[in-house]
Amino acid sequence: MSYYFCIVGTKDNPLFELEFGTSKQGGDGIARFPTEARQLNPFIVHASLDIVEEVQWLNSQMYLKRVDHFASSHVSCFLTPTSVKFMLLHLPHPPNTAPSTVSASQNPNVFPPFGPYTTTTPPSSLLRASTSSSTGNTAAIPNNPTSPQAEEALRLFFTEVYEAWVKAVMNPFQSINKTLGSPVFKARVVTAGRKFL
């Protein structure tokens, strides 16, 4: 999976942005967004803010789970008590597959260049391995972003980033709506991404 993480301030201004890829299942940690997606990612996240503002009053939890989707991309959100939003756009794609050659004109519902997400039954050996592992193990995150394992991994990622964000904002020279340029904070976000995603 490829991830685009953004922290949005109380005035809907971006405070921090980072792209990274999965480090699980043999991933190298590099985002594999196509050029078109790279340019649209901030707009997709910003469009999801309207849904976040509606959902935040219906849910008492800080982690709002998956709040929106655009074609094959999904947007998850974590809301802080100060109304700062941690937004994560994730683009799932099946492992060991090349991008499809289906153009947007041939199928307008698919975000290029990846085809639609399809669920296939894994071999029985993988099923036995996944059922024998513990439920707290996030090493085997499936490509399906709506699965319980993926939701739990996202929640743990957001929680760890939130703890790092609180420490960064407690700096007397930092305010809540000021851009975060700390290399230590960026390193902690990257470490949390490698650990959980």
mmCIF file of N, CA and C in Angstrom, residues 37-100:
data_model
loop_
_atom_site.group_PDB
_atom_site.id
_atom_site.type_symbol
_atom_site.label_atom_id
_atom_site.label_comp_id
_atom_site.label_asym_id
_atom_site.label_seq_id
_atom_site.Cartn_x
_atom_site.Cartn_y
_atom_site.Cartn_z
ATOM 1 N N ALA A 37 -1.997 10.713 -9.065
ATOM 2 C CA ALA A 37 -2.446 10.558 -7.679
ATOM 3 C C ALA A 37 -1.639 11.454 -6.755
ATOM 4 N N ARG A 38 -0.351 11.571 -6.999
ATOM 5 C CA ARG A 38 0.513 12.408 -6.166
ATOM 6 C C ARG A 38 0.024 13.844 -6.156
ATOM 7 N N GLN A 39 -0.438 14.309 -7.295
ATOM 8 C CA GLN A 39 -0.939 15.670 -7.395
ATOM 9 C C GLN A 39 -2.325 15.829 -6.789
ATOM 10 N N LEU A 40 -3.130 14.774 -6.802
ATOM 11 C CA LEU A 40 -4.494 14.846 -6.288
ATOM 12 C C LEU A 40 -4.610 14.534 -4.800
ATOM 13 N N ASN A 41 -3.604 13.908 -4.207
ATOM 14 C CA ASN A 41 -3.700 13.493 -2.807
ATOM 15 C C ASN A 41 -4.109 14.619 -1.859
ATOM 16 N N PRO A 42 -3.483 15.796 -1.900
ATOM 17 C CA PRO A 42 -3.915 16.864 -0.990
ATOM 18 C C PRO A 42 -5.369 17.277 -1.200
ATOM 19 N N PHE A 43 -5.834 17.252 -2.440
ATOM 20 C CA PHE A 43 -7.215 17.636 -2.721
ATOM 21 C C PHE A 43 -8.205 16.596 -2.206
ATOM 22 N N ILE A 44 -7.856 15.323 -2.338
ATOM 23 C CA ILE A 44 -8.726 14.253 -1.840
ATOM 24 C C ILE A 44 -8.848 14.346 -0.326
ATOM 25 N N VAL A 45 -7.726 14.570 0.352
ATOM 26 C CA VAL A 45 -7.744 14.690 1.814
ATOM 27 C C VAL A 45 -8.545 15.920 2.229
ATOM 28 N N HIS A 46 -8.344 17.031 1.537
ATOM 29 C CA HIS A 46 -9.065 18.255 1.894
ATOM 30 C C HIS A 46 -10.566 18.102 1.653
ATOM 31 N N ALA A 47 -10.955 17.379 0.608
ATOM 32 C CA ALA A 47 -12.372 17.136 0.350
ATOM 33 C C ALA A 47 -12.992 16.262 1.436
ATOM 34 N N SER A 48 -12.194 15.420 2.067
ATOM 35 C CA SER A 48 -12.698 14.547 3.128
ATOM 36 C C SER A 48 -12.948 15.297 4.431
ATOM 37 N N LEU A 49 -12.439 16.506 4.553
ATOM 38 C CA LEU A 49 -12.621 17.268 5.791
ATOM 39 C C LEU A 49 -14.086 17.568 6.077
ATOM 40 N N ASP A 50 -14.901 17.755 5.034
ATOM 41 C CA ASP A 50 -16.329 17.994 5.238
ATOM 42 C C ASP A 50 -16.992 16.797 5.910
ATOM 43 N N ILE A 51 -16.624 15.604 5.481
ATOM 44 C CA ILE A 51 -17.194 14.395 6.083
ATOM 45 C C ILE A 51 -16.703 14.234 7.514
ATOM 46 N N VAL A 52 -15.434 14.562 7.760
ATOM 47 C CA VAL A 52 -14.886 14.473 9.117
ATOM 48 C C VAL A 52 -15.645 15.398 10.059
ATOM 49 N N GLU A 53 -15.954 16.608 9.600
ATOM 50 C CA GLU A 53 -16.672 17.551 10.446
ATOM 51 C C GLU A 53 -18.089 17.087 10.764
ATOM 52 N N GLU A 54 -18.693 16.298 9.891
ATOM 53 C CA GLU A 54 -20.011 15.731 10.180
ATOM 54 C C GLU A 54 -19.895 14.539 11.131
ATOM 55 N N VAL A 55 -18.907 13.680 10.899
ATOM 56 C CA VAL A 55 -18.767 12.451 11.678
ATOM 57 C C VAL A 55 -18.270 12.728 13.097
ATOM 58 N N GLN A 56 -17.502 13.790 13.296
ATOM 59 C CA GLN A 56 -16.916 14.028 14.608
ATOM 60 C C GLN A 56 -17.965 14.253 15.690
ATOM 61 N N TRP A 57 -19.134 14.713 15.320
ATOM 62 C CA TRP A 57 -20.182 14.952 16.317
ATOM 63 C C TRP A 57 -21.011 13.709 16.589
ATOM 64 N N LEU A 58 -20.878 12.700 15.753
ATOM 65 C CA LEU A 58 -21.626 11.459 15.927
ATOM 66 C C LEU A 58 -20.836 10.391 16.659
ATOM 67 N N ASN A 59 -19.538 10.603 16.823
ATOM 68 C CA ASN A 59 -18.660 9.590 17.385
ATOM 69 C C ASN A 59 -17.867 10.212 18.530
ATOM 70 N N SER A 60 -17.789 9.530 19.647
ATOM 71 C CA SER A 60 -17.044 10.058 20.795
ATOM 72 C C SER A 60 -15.586 9.594 20.802
ATOM 73 N N GLN A 61 -15.190 8.796 19.824
ATOM 74 C CA GLN A 61 -13.825 8.288 19.754
ATOM 75 C C GLN A 61 -12.920 9.275 19.021
ATOM 76 N N MET A 62 -11.631 9.211 19.308
ATOM 77 C CA MET A 62 -10.672 10.048 18.589
ATOM 78 C C MET A 62 -10.365 9.461 17.219
ATOM 79 N N TYR A 63 -10.324 8.143 17.129
ATOM 80 C CA TYR A 63 -10.064 7.485 15.855
ATOM 81 C C TYR A 63 -11.399 7.288 15.141
ATOM 82 N N LEU A 64 -11.586 7.983 14.025
ATOM 83 C CA LEU A 64 -12.859 7.945 13.311
ATOM 84 C C LEU A 64 -12.917 6.858 12.238
ATOM 85 N N LYS A 65 -11.853 6.081 12.100
ATOM 86 C CA LYS A 65 -11.742 4.995 11.121
ATOM 87 C C LYS A 65 -11.766 5.537 9.698
ATOM 88 N N ARG A 66 -12.250 4.733 8.780
ATOM 89 C CA ARG A 66 -12.293 5.136 7.367
ATOM 90 C C ARG A 66 -13.505 6.026 7.157
ATOM 91 N N VAL A 67 -13.248 7.268 6.784
ATOM 92 C CA VAL A 67 -14.339 8.236 6.664
ATOM 93 C C VAL A 67 -14.745 8.498 5.223
ATOM 94 N N ASP A 68 -13.864 8.237 4.273
ATOM 95 C CA ASP A 68 -14.170 8.579 2.886
ATOM 96 C C ASP A 68 -13.348 7.692 1.955
ATOM 97 N N HIS A 69 -13.765 7.635 0.704
ATOM 98 C CA HIS A 69 -12.976 6.953 -0.313
ATOM 99 C C HIS A 69 -13.164 7.671 -1.640
ATOM 100 N N PHE A 70 -12.143 7.585 -2.456
ATOM 101 C CA PHE A 70 -12.167 8.157 -3.793
ATOM 102 C C PHE A 70 -11.584 7.108 -4.726
ATOM 103 N N ALA A 71 -12.417 6.573 -5.587
ATOM 104 C CA ALA A 71 -12.028 5.489 -6.484
ATOM 105 C C ALA A 71 -11.474 4.342 -5.638
ATOM 106 N N SER A 72 -10.191 4.017 -5.755
ATOM 107 C CA SER A 72 -9.635 2.920 -4.963
ATOM 108 C C SER A 72 -8.840 3.422 -3.762
ATOM 109 N N SER A 73 -8.817 4.723 -3.524
ATOM 110 C CA SER A 73 -8.129 5.288 -2.362
ATOM 111 C C SER A 73 -9.104 5.419 -1.195
ATOM 112 N N HIS A 74 -8.576 5.244 0.008
ATOM 113 C CA HIS A 74 -9.385 5.359 1.217
ATOM 114 C C HIS A 74 -8.764 6.399 2.134
ATOM 115 N N VAL A 75 -9.605 7.116 2.882
ATOM 116 C CA VAL A 75 -9.136 8.151 3.793
ATOM 117 C C VAL A 75 -9.585 7.789 5.200
ATOM 118 N N SER A 76 -8.621 7.720 6.115
ATOM 119 C CA SER A 76 -8.900 7.469 7.527
ATOM 120 C C SER A 76 -8.536 8.719 8.313
ATOM 121 N N CYS A 77 -9.172 8.878 9.471
ATOM 122 C CA CYS A 77 -8.963 10.106 10.230
ATOM 123 C C CYS A 77 -8.834 9.824 11.720
ATOM 124 N N PHE A 78 -8.012 10.634 12.367
ATOM 125 C CA PHE A 78 -7.838 10.634 13.814
ATOM 126 C C PHE A 78 -7.990 12.082 14.243
ATOM 127 N N LEU A 79 -8.904 12.351 15.157
ATOM 128 C CA LEU A 79 -9.220 13.711 15.573
ATOM 129 C C LEU A 79 -8.691 13.952 16.973
ATOM 130 N N THR A 80 -7.891 15.007 17.146
ATOM 131 C CA THR A 80 -7.348 15.329 18.460
ATOM 132 C C THR A 80 -8.362 16.161 19.237
ATOM 133 N N PRO A 81 -8.209 16.290 20.550
ATOM 134 C CA PRO A 81 -9.130 17.121 21.335
ATOM 135 C C PRO A 81 -9.094 18.602 20.949
ATOM 136 N N THR A 82 -8.042 19.047 20.290
ATOM 137 C CA THR A 82 -7.943 20.443 19.856
ATOM 138 C C THR A 82 -8.450 20.626 18.430
ATOM 139 N N SER A 83 -9.124 19.644 17.871
ATOM 140 C CA SER A 83 -9.689 19.647 16.513
ATOM 141 C C SER A 83 -8.632 19.661 15.419
ATOM 142 N N VAL A 84 -7.432 19.233 15.726
ATOM 143 C CA VAL A 84 -6.427 18.999 14.697
ATOM 144 C C VAL A 84 -6.687 17.597 14.158
ATOM 145 N N LYS A 85 -6.664 17.464 12.845
ATOM 146 C CA LYS A 85 -7.027 16.199 12.217
ATOM 147 C C LYS A 85 -5.803 15.530 11.615
ATOM 148 N N PHE A 86 -5.620 14.260 11.931
ATOM 149 C CA PHE A 86 -4.594 13.434 11.296
ATOM 150 C C PHE A 86 -5.304 12.652 10.202
ATOM 151 N N MET A 87 -4.949 12.910 8.962
ATOM 152 C CA MET A 87 -5.605 12.280 7.820
ATOM 153 C C MET A 87 -4.609 11.351 7.135
ATOM 154 N N LEU A 88 -5.055 10.157 6.817
ATOM 155 C CA LEU A 88 -4.206 9.184 6.127
ATOM 156 C C LEU A 88 -4.952 8.669 4.911
ATOM 157 N N LEU A 89 -4.409 8.963 3.742
ATOM 158 C CA LEU A 89 -4.951 8.441 2.502
ATOM 159 C C LEU A 89 -4.131 7.213 2.141
ATOM 160 N N HIS A 90 -4.794 6.091 1.922
ATOM 161 C CA HIS A 90 -4.064 4.877 1.570
ATOM 162 C C HIS A 90 -4.627 4.293 0.285
ATOM 163 N N LEU A 91 -3.710 3.939 -0.576
ATOM 164 C CA LEU A 91 -4.040 3.378 -1.877
ATOM 165 C C LEU A 91 -3.614 1.923 -1.886
ATOM 166 N N PRO A 92 -4.559 1.005 -1.745
ATOM 167 C CA PRO A 92 -4.189 -0.414 -1.758
ATOM 168 C C PRO A 92 -3.979 -0.898 -3.186
ATOM 169 N N HIS A 93 -3.040 -1.773 -3.342
ATOM 170 C CA HIS A 93 -2.855 -2.459 -4.613
ATOM 171 C C HIS A 93 -2.316 -3.836 -4.309
ATOM 172 N N PRO A 94 -2.754 -4.805 -5.072
ATOM 173 C CA PRO A 94 -2.312 -6.171 -4.813
ATOM 174 C C PRO A 94 -0.805 -6.295 -4.947
ATOM 175 N N PRO A 95 -0.161 -7.067 -4.078
ATOM 176 C CA PRO A 95 1.285 -7.238 -4.173
ATOM 177 C C PRO A 95 1.670 -8.029 -5.412
ATOM 178 N N ASN A 96 2.912 -7.800 -5.846
ATOM 179 C CA ASN A 96 3.502 -8.516 -6.977
ATOM 180 C C ASN A 96 2.713 -8.353 -8.271
ATOM 181 N N THR A 97 2.058 -7.200 -8.431
ATOM 182 C CA THR A 97 1.355 -6.950 -9.673
ATOM 183 C C THR A 97 1.821 -5.625 -10.239
ATOM 184 N N ALA A 98 1.870 -5.563 -11.526
ATOM 185 C CA ALA A 98 2.228 -4.317 -12.192
ATOM 186 C C ALA A 98 0.978 -3.469 -12.326
ATOM 187 N N PRO A 99 1.122 -2.160 -12.430
ATOM 188 C CA PRO A 99 -0.050 -1.326 -12.662
ATOM 189 C C PRO A 99 -0.752 -1.735 -13.946
ATOM 190 N N SER A 100 -2.066 -1.658 -13.915
ATOM 191 C CA SER A 100 -2.834 -2.089 -15.078
ATOM 192 C C SER A 100 -2.745 -1.054 -16.184
#
